[in-house]
Amino acid sequence: MLIAFKSKSSPEVLMYQEHAQRILDLLHKNPTRGVITAEEAARALSVLEHEVAESKLHPESDVEHDIHAHEKEDGETVEHAVMQRVGFAARAFPLLEMLRSAKQENESIIWGV
């Protein structure tokens, strides 16, 4: 299922629910329907930036959270397989940018409506 994050401050961000779930869990938000108010944006940004930094420090643990982690295919080197994985930082980037914009423009972010 897709989640469409919307804000007046930036373009819509679409994410698969399984990818957004980790972000929403960190923010204690419901994936079905919710809001990050303008007042919550700074704290949400801080929480997600911390998690991104941690995932970059420990990339091996990042894979366990990615249910679509790229597995090594026949004829593929281990190095190439690892390079094909999409980590938390890359998945969270569009929503981080939306949060930055929402914080700067004092706007809320909504989804599920």
Backbone as XML, in Angstrom:
<?xml version="1.0"?>
<chain id="A" units="angstrom">
  <residue number="1" name="MET">
    <atom name="N" x="0.833" y="-1.172" z="0.000"/>
    <atom name="CA" x="0.000" y="0.000" z="0.000"/>
    <atom name="C" x="0.885" y="1.246" z="0.000"/>
  </residue>
  <residue number="2" name="LEU">
    <atom name="N" x="0.493" y="2.236" z="-0.757"/>
    <atom name="CA" x="1.222" y="3.502" z="-0.812"/>
    <atom name="C" x="0.674" y="4.484" z="0.212"/>
  </residue>
  <residue number="3" name="ILE">
    <atom name="N" x="1.590" y="5.261" z="0.769"/>
    <atom name="CA" x="1.202" y="6.359" z="1.651"/>
    <atom name="C" x="1.609" y="7.640" z="0.943"/>
  </residue>
  <residue number="4" name="ALA">
    <atom name="N" x="0.679" y="8.571" z="0.822"/>
    <atom name="CA" x="0.944" y="9.866" z="0.192"/>
    <atom name="C" x="1.042" y="10.925" z="1.289"/>
  </residue>
  <residue number="5" name="PHE">
    <atom name="N" x="2.265" y="11.416" z="1.500"/>
    <atom name="CA" x="2.486" y="12.502" z="2.457"/>
    <atom name="C" x="2.271" y="13.816" z="1.717"/>
  </residue>
  <residue number="6" name="LYS">
    <atom name="N" x="1.477" y="14.705" z="2.306"/>
    <atom name="CA" x="1.138" y="15.965" z="1.648"/>
    <atom name="C" x="1.409" y="17.138" z="2.583"/>
  </residue>
  <residue number="7" name="SER">
    <atom name="N" x="1.886" y="18.218" z="1.980"/>
    <atom name="CA" x="2.109" y="19.454" z="2.719"/>
    <atom name="C" x="2.028" y="20.609" z="1.740"/>
  </residue>
  <residue number="8" name="LYS">
    <atom name="N" x="1.578" y="21.752" z="2.218"/>
    <atom name="CA" x="1.530" y="22.938" z="1.368"/>
    <atom name="C" x="2.930" y="23.459" z="1.059"/>
  </residue>
  <residue number="9" name="SER">
    <atom name="N" x="3.909" y="23.007" z="1.818"/>
    <atom name="CA" x="5.264" y="23.535" z="1.680"/>
    <atom name="C" x="6.117" y="22.821" z="0.637"/>
  </residue>
  <residue number="10" name="SER">
    <atom name="N" x="5.653" y="21.667" z="0.120"/>
    <atom name="CA" x="6.478" y="20.911" z="-0.829"/>
    <atom name="C" x="5.621" y="19.938" z="-1.629"/>
  </residue>
  <residue number="11" name="PRO">
    <atom name="N" x="6.202" y="19.350" z="-2.674"/>
    <atom name="CA" x="5.457" y="18.360" z="-3.454"/>
    <atom name="C" x="5.137" y="17.114" z="-2.619"/>
  </residue>
  <residue number="12" name="GLU">
    <atom name="N" x="4.150" y="16.384" z="-3.049"/>
    <atom name="CA" x="3.729" y="15.151" z="-2.393"/>
    <atom name="C" x="4.865" y="14.124" z="-2.402"/>
  </residue>
  <residue number="13" name="VAL">
    <atom name="N" x="4.971" y="13.356" z="-1.325"/>
    <atom name="CA" x="5.951" y="12.281" z="-1.222"/>
    <atom name="C" x="5.187" y="10.969" z="-1.099"/>
  </residue>
  <residue number="14" name="LEU">
    <atom name="N" x="5.468" y="10.032" z="-2.000"/>
    <atom name="CA" x="4.841" y="8.711" z="-1.967"/>
    <atom name="C" x="5.836" y="7.689" z="-1.451"/>
  </residue>
  <residue number="15" name="MET">
    <atom name="N" x="5.384" y="6.847" z="-0.532"/>
    <atom name="CA" x="6.225" y="5.776" z="0.000"/>
    <atom name="C" x="5.371" y="4.530" z="0.181"/>
  </residue>
  <residue number="16" name="TYR">
    <atom name="N" x="5.990" y="3.371" z="-0.045"/>
    <atom name="CA" x="5.313" y="2.131" z="0.308"/>
    <atom name="C" x="5.180" y="2.083" z="1.821"/>
  </residue>
  <residue number="17" name="GLN">
    <atom name="N" x="4.073" y="1.553" z="2.297"/>
    <atom name="CA" x="3.826" y="1.512" z="3.733"/>
    <atom name="C" x="4.946" y="0.787" z="4.475"/>
  </residue>
  <residue number="18" name="GLU">
    <atom name="N" x="5.457" y="-0.319" z="3.907"/>
    <atom name="CA" x="6.506" y="-1.058" z="4.604"/>
    <atom name="C" x="7.790" y="-0.246" z="4.751"/>
  </residue>
  <residue number="19" name="HIS">
    <atom name="N" x="8.017" y="0.718" z="3.865"/>
    <atom name="CA" x="9.184" y="1.588" z="3.998"/>
    <atom name="C" x="8.903" y="2.754" z="4.940"/>
  </residue>
  <residue number="20" name="ALA">
    <atom name="N" x="7.686" y="3.250" z="4.906"/>
    <atom name="CA" x="7.306" y="4.364" z="5.783"/>
    <atom name="C" x="7.093" y="3.912" z="7.220"/>
  </residue>
  <residue number="21" name="GLN">
    <atom name="N" x="6.827" y="2.626" z="7.416"/>
    <atom name="CA" x="6.494" y="2.120" z="8.747"/>
    <atom name="C" x="7.582" y="2.432" z="9.776"/>
  </residue>
  <residue number="22" name="ARG">
    <atom name="N" x="8.836" y="2.221" z="9.424"/>
    <atom name="CA" x="9.932" y="2.494" z="10.365"/>
    <atom name="C" x="9.955" y="3.965" z="10.761"/>
  </residue>
  <residue number="23" name="ILE">
    <atom name="N" x="9.751" y="4.837" z="9.793"/>
    <atom name="CA" x="9.730" y="6.276" z="10.055"/>
    <atom name="C" x="8.562" y="6.620" z="10.973"/>
  </residue>
  <residue number="24" name="LEU">
    <atom name="N" x="7.393" y="6.126" z="10.637"/>
    <atom name="CA" x="6.197" y="6.432" z="11.436"/>
    <atom name="C" x="6.273" y="5.832" z="12.835"/>
  </residue>
  <residue number="25" name="ASP">
    <atom name="N" x="6.889" y="4.659" z="12.960"/>
    <atom name="CA" x="7.093" y="4.078" z="14.289"/>
    <atom name="C" x="7.988" y="4.975" z="15.136"/>
  </residue>
  <residue number="26" name="LEU">
    <atom name="N" x="9.048" y="5.491" z="14.543"/>
    <atom name="CA" x="9.956" y="6.385" z="15.269"/>
    <atom name="C" x="9.242" y="7.646" z="15.743"/>
  </residue>
  <residue number="27" name="LEU">
    <atom name="N" x="8.273" y="8.095" z="14.951"/>
    <atom name="CA" x="7.535" y="9.318" z="15.279"/>
    <atom name="C" x="6.254" y="9.040" z="16.060"/>
  </residue>
  <residue number="28" name="HIS">
    <atom name="N" x="6.009" y="7.756" z="16.356"/>
    <atom name="CA" x="4.801" y="7.340" z="17.085"/>
    <atom name="C" x="3.531" y="7.789" z="16.367"/>
  </residue>
  <residue number="29" name="LYS">
    <atom name="N" x="3.521" y="7.531" z="15.046"/>
    <atom name="CA" x="2.380" y="7.914" z="14.214"/>
    <atom name="C" x="1.748" y="6.682" z="13.573"/>
  </residue>
  <residue number="30" name="ASN">
    <atom name="N" x="0.470" y="6.766" z="13.302"/>
    <atom name="CA" x="-0.294" y="5.709" z="12.666"/>
    <atom name="C" x="-0.079" y="5.765" z="11.155"/>
  </residue>
  <residue number="31" name="PRO">
    <atom name="N" x="0.213" y="4.636" z="10.502"/>
    <atom name="CA" x="0.437" y="4.667" z="9.056"/>
    <atom name="C" x="-0.838" y="4.874" z="8.236"/>
  </residue>
  <residue number="32" name="THR">
    <atom name="N" x="-1.989" y="4.599" z="8.801"/>
    <atom name="CA" x="-3.242" y="4.709" z="8.066"/>
    <atom name="C" x="-3.632" y="6.159" z="7.812"/>
  </residue>
  <residue number="33" name="ARG">
    <atom name="N" x="-3.510" y="6.969" z="8.853"/>
    <atom name="CA" x="-3.938" y="8.357" z="8.747"/>
    <atom name="C" x="-3.254" y="9.159" z="9.848"/>
  </residue>
  <residue number="34" name="GLY">
    <atom name="N" x="-2.740" y="10.327" z="9.489"/>
    <atom name="CA" x="-2.086" y="11.104" z="10.529"/>
    <atom name="C" x="-1.634" y="12.473" z="10.082"/>
  </residue>
  <residue number="35" name="VAL">
    <atom name="N" x="-0.998" y="13.138" z="11.029"/>
    <atom name="CA" x="-0.498" y="14.484" z="10.787"/>
    <atom name="C" x="0.769" y="14.702" z="11.610"/>
  </residue>
  <residue number="36" name="ILE">
    <atom name="N" x="1.700" y="15.402" z="11.033"/>
    <atom name="CA" x="2.840" y="15.956" z="11.753"/>
    <atom name="C" x="2.608" y="17.454" z="11.697"/>
  </residue>
  <residue number="37" name="THR">
    <atom name="N" x="2.237" y="18.019" z="12.820"/>
    <atom name="CA" x="1.933" y="19.447" z="12.840"/>
    <atom name="C" x="3.197" y="20.265" z="12.656"/>
  </residue>
  <residue number="38" name="ALA">
    <atom name="N" x="3.020" y="21.524" z="12.324"/>
    <atom name="CA" x="4.160" y="22.428" z="12.173"/>
    <atom name="C" x="4.982" y="22.479" z="13.457"/>
  </residue>
  <residue number="39" name="GLU">
    <atom name="N" x="4.296" y="22.390" z="14.593"/>
    <atom name="CA" x="4.977" y="22.419" z="15.885"/>
    <atom name="C" x="5.784" y="21.146" z="16.125"/>
  </residue>
  <residue number="40" name="GLU">
    <atom name="N" x="5.352" y="20.020" z="15.568"/>
    <atom name="CA" x="6.044" y="18.739" z="15.731"/>
    <atom name="C" x="7.188" y="18.545" z="14.737"/>
  </residue>
  <residue number="41" name="ALA">
    <atom name="N" x="7.234" y="19.349" z="13.685"/>
    <atom name="CA" x="8.189" y="19.147" z="12.598"/>
    <atom name="C" x="9.641" y="19.176" z="13.072"/>
  </residue>
  <residue number="42" name="ALA">
    <atom name="N" x="9.990" y="20.099" z="13.944"/>
    <atom name="CA" x="11.386" y="20.202" z="14.410"/>
    <atom name="C" x="11.808" y="18.942" z="15.157"/>
  </residue>
  <residue number="43" name="ARG">
    <atom name="N" x="10.947" y="18.458" z="16.040"/>
    <atom name="CA" x="11.283" y="17.244" z="16.787"/>
    <atom name="C" x="11.330" y="16.033" z="15.862"/>
  </residue>
  <residue number="44" name="ALA">
    <atom name="N" x="10.384" y="15.923" z="14.951"/>
    <atom name="CA" x="10.367" y="14.814" z="13.997"/>
    <atom name="C" x="11.633" y="14.822" z="13.152"/>
  </residue>
  <residue number="45" name="LEU">
    <atom name="N" x="12.036" y="15.990" z="12.728"/>
    <atom name="CA" x="13.256" y="16.136" z="11.941"/>
    <atom name="C" x="14.467" y="15.668" z="12.745"/>
  </residue>
  <residue number="46" name="SER">
    <atom name="N" x="14.535" y="16.060" z="13.986"/>
    <atom name="CA" x="15.639" y="15.667" z="14.861"/>
    <atom name="C" x="15.694" y="14.146" z="15.050"/>
  </residue>
  <residue number="47" name="VAL">
    <atom name="N" x="14.542" y="13.543" z="15.303"/>
    <atom name="CA" x="14.467" y="12.090" z="15.500"/>
    <atom name="C" x="14.925" y="11.357" z="14.243"/>
  </residue>
  <residue number="48" name="LEU">
    <atom name="N" x="14.433" y="11.773" z="13.091"/>
    <atom name="CA" x="14.792" y="11.091" z="11.846"/>
    <atom name="C" x="16.245" y="11.318" z="11.459"/>
  </residue>
  <residue number="49" name="GLU">
    <atom name="N" x="16.758" y="12.521" z="11.667"/>
    <atom name="CA" x="18.171" y="12.784" z="11.361"/>
    <atom name="C" x="19.077" y="11.933" z="12.239"/>
  </residue>
  <residue number="50" name="HIS">
    <atom name="N" x="18.699" y="11.746" z="13.499"/>
    <atom name="CA" x="19.472" y="10.887" z="14.399"/>
    <atom name="C" x="19.454" y="9.441" z="13.906"/>
  </residue>
  <residue number="51" name="GLU">
    <atom name="N" x="18.288" y="8.954" z="13.500"/>
    <atom name="CA" x="18.174" y="7.580" z="13.008"/>
    <atom name="C" x="18.958" y="7.387" z="11.709"/>
  </residue>
  <residue number="52" name="VAL">
    <atom name="N" x="18.953" y="8.382" z="10.841"/>
    <atom name="CA" x="19.730" y="8.317" z="9.600"/>
    <atom name="C" x="21.217" y="8.230" z="9.942"/>
  </residue>
  <residue number="53" name="ALA">
    <atom name="N" x="21.670" y="9.058" z="10.869"/>
    <atom name="CA" x="23.083" y="9.038" z="11.277"/>
    <atom name="C" x="23.457" y="7.673" z="11.851"/>
  </residue>
  <residue number="54" name="GLU">
    <atom name="N" x="22.591" y="7.118" z="12.678"/>
    <atom name="CA" x="22.854" y="5.798" z="13.255"/>
    <atom name="C" x="22.902" y="4.714" z="12.173"/>
  </residue>
  <residue number="55" name="SER">
    <atom name="N" x="22.000" y="4.800" z="11.211"/>
    <atom name="CA" x="21.987" y="3.785" z="10.150"/>
    <atom name="C" x="23.239" y="3.869" z="9.289"/>
  </residue>
  <residue number="56" name="LYS">
    <atom name="N" x="23.794" y="5.069" z="9.137"/>
    <atom name="CA" x="25.034" y="5.222" z="8.376"/>
    <atom name="C" x="26.239" y="4.710" z="9.160"/>
  </residue>
  <residue number="57" name="LEU">
    <atom name="N" x="26.185" y="4.831" z="10.486"/>
    <atom name="CA" x="27.265" y="4.315" z="11.329"/>
    <atom name="C" x="27.263" y="2.792" z="11.376"/>
  </residue>
  <residue number="58" name="HIS">
    <atom name="N" x="26.083" y="2.182" z="11.238"/>
    <atom name="CA" x="25.931" y="0.735" z="11.334"/>
    <atom name="C" x="25.156" y="0.199" z="10.137"/>
  </residue>
  <residue number="59" name="PRO">
    <atom name="N" x="25.735" y="0.286" z="8.939"/>
    <atom name="CA" x="24.988" y="-0.127" z="7.735"/>
    <atom name="C" x="24.596" y="-1.601" z="7.733"/>
  </residue>
  <residue number="60" name="GLU">
    <atom name="N" x="25.353" y="-2.446" z="8.428"/>
    <atom name="CA" x="25.018" y="-3.870" z="8.464"/>
    <atom name="C" x="23.692" y="-4.122" z="9.175"/>
  </residue>
  <residue number="61" name="SER">
    <atom name="N" x="23.354" y="-3.307" z="10.147"/>
    <atom name="CA" x="22.084" y="-3.481" z="10.852"/>
    <atom name="C" x="20.929" y="-2.850" z="10.084"/>
  </residue>
  <residue number="62" name="ASP">
    <atom name="N" x="21.238" y="-1.980" z="9.142"/>
    <atom name="CA" x="20.213" y="-1.325" z="8.341"/>
    <atom name="C" x="19.480" y="-2.325" z="7.454"/>
  </residue>
  <residue number="63" name="VAL">
    <atom name="N" x="20.173" y="-3.358" z="7.016"/>
    <atom name="CA" x="19.595" y="-4.341" z="6.104"/>
    <atom name="C" x="18.474" y="-5.122" z="6.768"/>
  </residue>
  <residue number="64" name="GLU">
    <atom name="N" x="18.596" y="-5.399" z="8.055"/>
    <atom name="CA" x="17.564" y="-6.188" z="8.727"/>
    <atom name="C" x="16.214" y="-5.493" z="8.728"/>
  </residue>
  <residue number="65" name="HIS">
    <atom name="N" x="16.210" y="-4.182" z="8.586"/>
    <atom name="CA" x="14.965" y="-3.433" z="8.564"/>
    <atom name="C" x="14.379" y="-3.333" z="7.163"/>
  </residue>
  <residue number="66" name="ASP">
    <atom name="N" x="15.151" y="-3.701" z="6.152"/>
    <atom name="CA" x="14.702" y="-3.556" z="4.772"/>
    <atom name="C" x="14.206" y="-4.895" z="4.248"/>
  </residue>
  <residue number="67" name="ILE">
    <atom name="N" x="12.891" y="-5.060" z="4.190"/>
    <atom name="CA" x="12.338" y="-6.343" z="3.757"/>
    <atom name="C" x="12.585" y="-6.599" z="2.269"/>
  </residue>
  <residue number="68" name="HIS">
    <atom name="N" x="12.986" y="-5.568" z="1.544"/>
    <atom name="CA" x="13.271" y="-5.728" z="0.120"/>
    <atom name="C" x="14.769" y="-5.631" z="-0.149"/>
  </residue>
  <residue number="69" name="ALA">
    <atom name="N" x="15.585" y="-5.963" z="0.841"/>
    <atom name="CA" x="17.036" y="-5.879" z="0.664"/>
    <atom name="C" x="17.452" y="-6.722" z="-0.540"/>
  </residue>
  <residue number="70" name="HIS">
    <atom name="N" x="18.331" y="-6.171" z="-1.327"/>
    <atom name="CA" x="18.815" y="-6.847" z="-2.527"/>
    <atom name="C" x="19.649" y="-8.055" z="-2.132"/>
  </residue>
  <residue number="71" name="GLU">
    <atom name="N" x="19.276" y="-9.209" z="-2.605"/>
    <atom name="CA" x="20.024" y="-10.437" z="-2.334"/>
    <atom name="C" x="20.995" y="-10.696" z="-3.480"/>
  </residue>
  <residue number="72" name="LYS">
    <atom name="N" x="22.091" y="-11.352" z="-3.173"/>
    <atom name="CA" x="23.090" y="-11.684" z="-4.189"/>
    <atom name="C" x="22.476" y="-12.645" z="-5.204"/>
  </residue>
  <residue number="73" name="GLU">
    <atom name="N" x="22.627" y="-12.298" z="-6.475"/>
    <atom name="CA" x="22.106" y="-13.127" z="-7.557"/>
    <atom name="C" x="23.232" y="-13.918" z="-8.183"/>
  </residue>
  <residue number="74" name="ASP">
    <atom name="N" x="22.900" y="-14.950" z="-8.966"/>
    <atom name="CA" x="23.912" y="-15.758" z="-9.640"/>
    <atom name="C" x="24.795" y="-14.881" z="-10.510"/>
  </residue>
  <residue number="75" name="GLY">
    <atom name="N" x="26.103" y="-15.057" z="-10.403"/>
    <atom name="CA" x="27.048" y="-14.315" z="-11.211"/>
    <atom name="C" x="27.354" y="-12.918" z="-10.700"/>
  </residue>
  <residue number="76" name="GLU">
    <atom name="N" x="26.743" y="-12.533" z="-9.622"/>
    <atom name="CA" x="26.921" y="-11.195" z="-9.064"/>
    <atom name="C" x="27.925" y="-11.249" z="-7.917"/>
  </residue>
  <residue number="77" name="THR">
    <atom name="N" x="28.787" y="-10.269" z="-7.852"/>
    <atom name="CA" x="29.741" y="-10.225" z="-6.745"/>
    <atom name="C" x="29.035" y="-9.756" z="-5.479"/>
  </residue>
  <residue number="78" name="VAL">
    <atom name="N" x="29.582" y="-10.113" z="-4.348"/>
    <atom name="CA" x="29.023" y="-9.698" z="-3.069"/>
    <atom name="C" x="29.042" y="-8.177" z="-2.974"/>
  </residue>
  <residue number="79" name="GLU">
    <atom name="N" x="30.127" y="-7.569" z="-3.433"/>
    <atom name="CA" x="30.250" y="-6.116" z="-3.382"/>
    <atom name="C" x="29.137" y="-5.427" z="-4.176"/>
  </residue>
  <residue number="80" name="HIS">
    <atom name="N" x="28.834" y="-5.969" z="-5.352"/>
    <atom name="CA" x="27.780" y="-5.393" z="-6.179"/>
    <atom name="C" x="26.419" y="-5.550" z="-5.510"/>
  </residue>
  <residue number="81" name="ALA">
    <atom name="N" x="26.169" y="-6.706" z="-4.928"/>
    <atom name="CA" x="24.896" y="-6.945" z="-4.250"/>
    <atom name="C" x="24.710" y="-5.964" z="-3.097"/>
  </residue>
  <residue number="82" name="VAL">
    <atom name="N" x="25.772" y="-5.722" z="-2.341"/>
    <atom name="CA" x="25.699" y="-4.785" z="-1.221"/>
    <atom name="C" x="25.437" y="-3.373" z="-1.726"/>
  </residue>
  <residue number="83" name="MET">
    <atom name="N" x="26.054" y="-2.999" z="-2.841"/>
    <atom name="CA" x="25.874" y="-1.656" z="-3.400"/>
    <atom name="C" x="24.449" y="-1.430" z="-3.898"/>
  </residue>
  <residue number="84" name="GLN">
    <atom name="N" x="23.726" y="-2.480" z="-4.229"/>
    <atom name="CA" x="22.364" y="-2.356" z="-4.757"/>
    <atom name="C" x="21.312" y="-2.160" z="-3.671"/>
  </residue>
  <residue number="85" name="ARG">
    <atom name="N" x="21.695" y="-2.339" z="-2.439"/>
    <atom name="CA" x="20.740" y="-2.178" z="-1.341"/>
    <atom name="C" x="20.397" y="-0.711" z="-1.143"/>
  </residue>
  <residue number="86" name="VAL">
    <atom name="N" x="19.140" y="-0.472" z="-0.812"/>
    <atom name="CA" x="18.681" y="0.884" z="-0.533"/>
    <atom name="C" x="18.513" y="0.992" z="0.973"/>
  </residue>
  <residue number="87" name="GLY">
    <atom name="N" x="19.315" y="1.834" z="1.586"/>
    <atom name="CA" x="19.295" y="1.962" z="3.037"/>
    <atom name="C" x="18.243" y="2.937" z="3.538"/>
  </residue>
  <residue number="88" name="PHE">
    <atom name="N" x="18.144" y="2.985" z="4.848"/>
    <atom name="CA" x="17.168" y="3.848" z="5.502"/>
    <atom name="C" x="17.372" y="5.314" z="5.127"/>
  </residue>
  <residue number="89" name="ALA">
    <atom name="N" x="18.615" y="5.749" z="5.074"/>
    <atom name="CA" x="18.904" y="7.160" z="4.775"/>
    <atom name="C" x="18.328" y="7.564" z="3.419"/>
  </residue>
  <residue number="90" name="ALA">
    <atom name="N" x="18.501" y="6.714" z="2.425"/>
    <atom name="CA" x="17.981" y="7.013" z="1.086"/>
    <atom name="C" x="16.451" y="6.984" z="1.066"/>
  </residue>
  <residue number="91" name="ARG">
    <atom name="N" x="15.873" y="6.039" z="1.779"/>
    <atom name="CA" x="14.412" y="5.936" z="1.799"/>
    <atom name="C" x="13.777" y="7.107" z="2.554"/>
  </residue>
  <residue number="92" name="ALA">
    <atom name="N" x="14.448" y="7.573" z="3.599"/>
    <atom name="CA" x="13.910" y="8.655" z="4.425"/>
    <atom name="C" x="14.136" y="10.035" z="3.822"/>
  </residue>
  <residue number="93" name="PHE">
    <atom name="N" x="15.075" y="10.166" z="2.891"/>
    <atom name="CA" x="15.466" y="11.473" z="2.364"/>
    <atom name="C" x="14.301" y="12.339" z="1.875"/>
  </residue>
  <residue number="94" name="PRO">
    <atom name="N" x="13.383" y="11.819" z="1.047"/>
    <atom name="CA" x="12.288" y="12.694" z="0.574"/>
    <atom name="C" x="11.425" y="13.243" z="1.712"/>
  </residue>
  <residue number="95" name="LEU">
    <atom name="N" x="11.154" y="12.407" z="2.705"/>
    <atom name="CA" x="10.340" y="12.878" z="3.829"/>
    <atom name="C" x="11.133" y="13.856" z="4.702"/>
  </residue>
  <residue number="96" name="LEU">
    <atom name="N" x="12.430" y="13.642" z="4.832"/>
    <atom name="CA" x="13.271" y="14.602" z="5.563"/>
    <atom name="C" x="13.227" y="15.969" z="4.898"/>
  </residue>
  <residue number="97" name="GLU">
    <atom name="N" x="13.314" y="15.980" z="3.583"/>
    <atom name="CA" x="13.242" y="17.246" z="2.854"/>
    <atom name="C" x="11.881" y="17.911" z="3.052"/>
  </residue>
  <residue number="98" name="MET">
    <atom name="N" x="10.816" y="17.103" z="3.049"/>
    <atom name="CA" x="9.486" y="17.646" z="3.279"/>
    <atom name="C" x="9.389" y="18.223" z="4.691"/>
  </residue>
  <residue number="99" name="LEU">
    <atom name="N" x="9.951" y="17.534" z="5.667"/>
    <atom name="CA" x="9.942" y="18.028" z="7.049"/>
    <atom name="C" x="10.711" y="19.342" z="7.176"/>
  </residue>
  <residue number="100" name="ARG">
    <atom name="N" x="11.844" y="19.422" z="6.509"/>
    <atom name="CA" x="12.631" y="20.671" z="6.550"/>
    <atom name="C" x="11.831" y="21.838" z="5.986"/>
  </residue>
  <residue number="101" name="SER">
    <atom name="N" x="11.180" y="21.573" z="4.871"/>
    <atom name="CA" x="10.365" y="22.603" z="4.238"/>
    <atom name="C" x="9.159" y="22.971" z="5.110"/>
  </residue>
  <residue number="102" name="ALA">
    <atom name="N" x="8.510" y="21.976" z="5.672"/>
    <atom name="CA" x="7.350" y="22.222" z="6.538"/>
    <atom name="C" x="7.759" y="23.032" z="7.765"/>
  </residue>
  <residue number="103" name="LYS">
    <atom name="N" x="8.893" y="22.700" z="8.325"/>
    <atom name="CA" x="9.388" y="23.441" z="9.493"/>
    <atom name="C" x="9.671" y="24.891" z="9.124"/>
  </residue>
  <residue number="104" name="GLN">
    <atom name="N" x="10.347" y="25.084" z="7.998"/>
    <atom name="CA" x="10.713" y="26.433" z="7.558"/>
    <atom name="C" x="9.491" y="27.284" z="7.234"/>
  </residue>
  <residue number="105" name="GLU">
    <atom name="N" x="8.488" y="26.674" z="6.623"/>
    <atom name="CA" x="7.301" y="27.420" z="6.208"/>
    <atom name="C" x="6.133" y="27.301" z="7.185"/>
  </residue>
  <residue number="106" name="ASN">
    <atom name="N" x="6.391" y="26.651" z="8.328"/>
    <atom name="CA" x="5.388" y="26.516" z="9.377"/>
    <atom name="C" x="4.100" y="25.852" z="8.862"/>
  </residue>
  <residue number="107" name="GLU">
    <atom name="N" x="4.283" y="24.713" z="8.173"/>
    <atom name="CA" x="3.164" y="23.957" z="7.613"/>
    <atom name="C" x="3.126" y="22.553" z="8.223"/>
  </residue>
  <residue number="108" name="SER">
    <atom name="N" x="1.990" y="21.911" z="8.148"/>
    <atom name="CA" x="1.824" y="20.542" z="8.622"/>
    <atom name="C" x="2.007" y="19.558" z="7.470"/>
  </residue>
  <residue number="109" name="ILE">
    <atom name="N" x="2.234" y="18.304" z="7.823"/>
    <atom name="CA" x="2.303" y="17.214" z="6.862"/>
    <atom name="C" x="1.172" y="16.252" z="7.234"/>
  </residue>
  <residue number="110" name="ILE">
    <atom name="N" x="0.389" y="15.847" z="6.231"/>
    <atom name="CA" x="-0.729" y="14.934" z="6.477"/>
    <atom name="C" x="-0.634" y="13.730" z="5.548"/>
  </residue>
  <residue number="111" name="TRP">
    <atom name="N" x="-1.299" y="12.642" z="5.923"/>
    <atom name="CA" x="-1.410" y="11.468" z="5.065"/>
    <atom name="C" x="-2.686" y="10.716" z="5.439"/>
  </residue>
  <residue number="112" name="GLY">
    <atom name="N" x="-3.160" y="9.950" z="4.471"/>
    <atom name="CA" x="-4.342" y="9.131" z="4.697"/>
    <atom name="C" x="-5.665" y="9.871" z="4.612"/>
  </residue>
  <residue number="113" name="VAL">
    <atom name="N" x="-5.648" y="11.061" z="4.049"/>
    <atom name="CA" x="-6.894" y="11.829" z="3.919"/>
    <atom name="C" x="-7.179" y="12.105" z="2.459"/>
  </residue>
</chain>
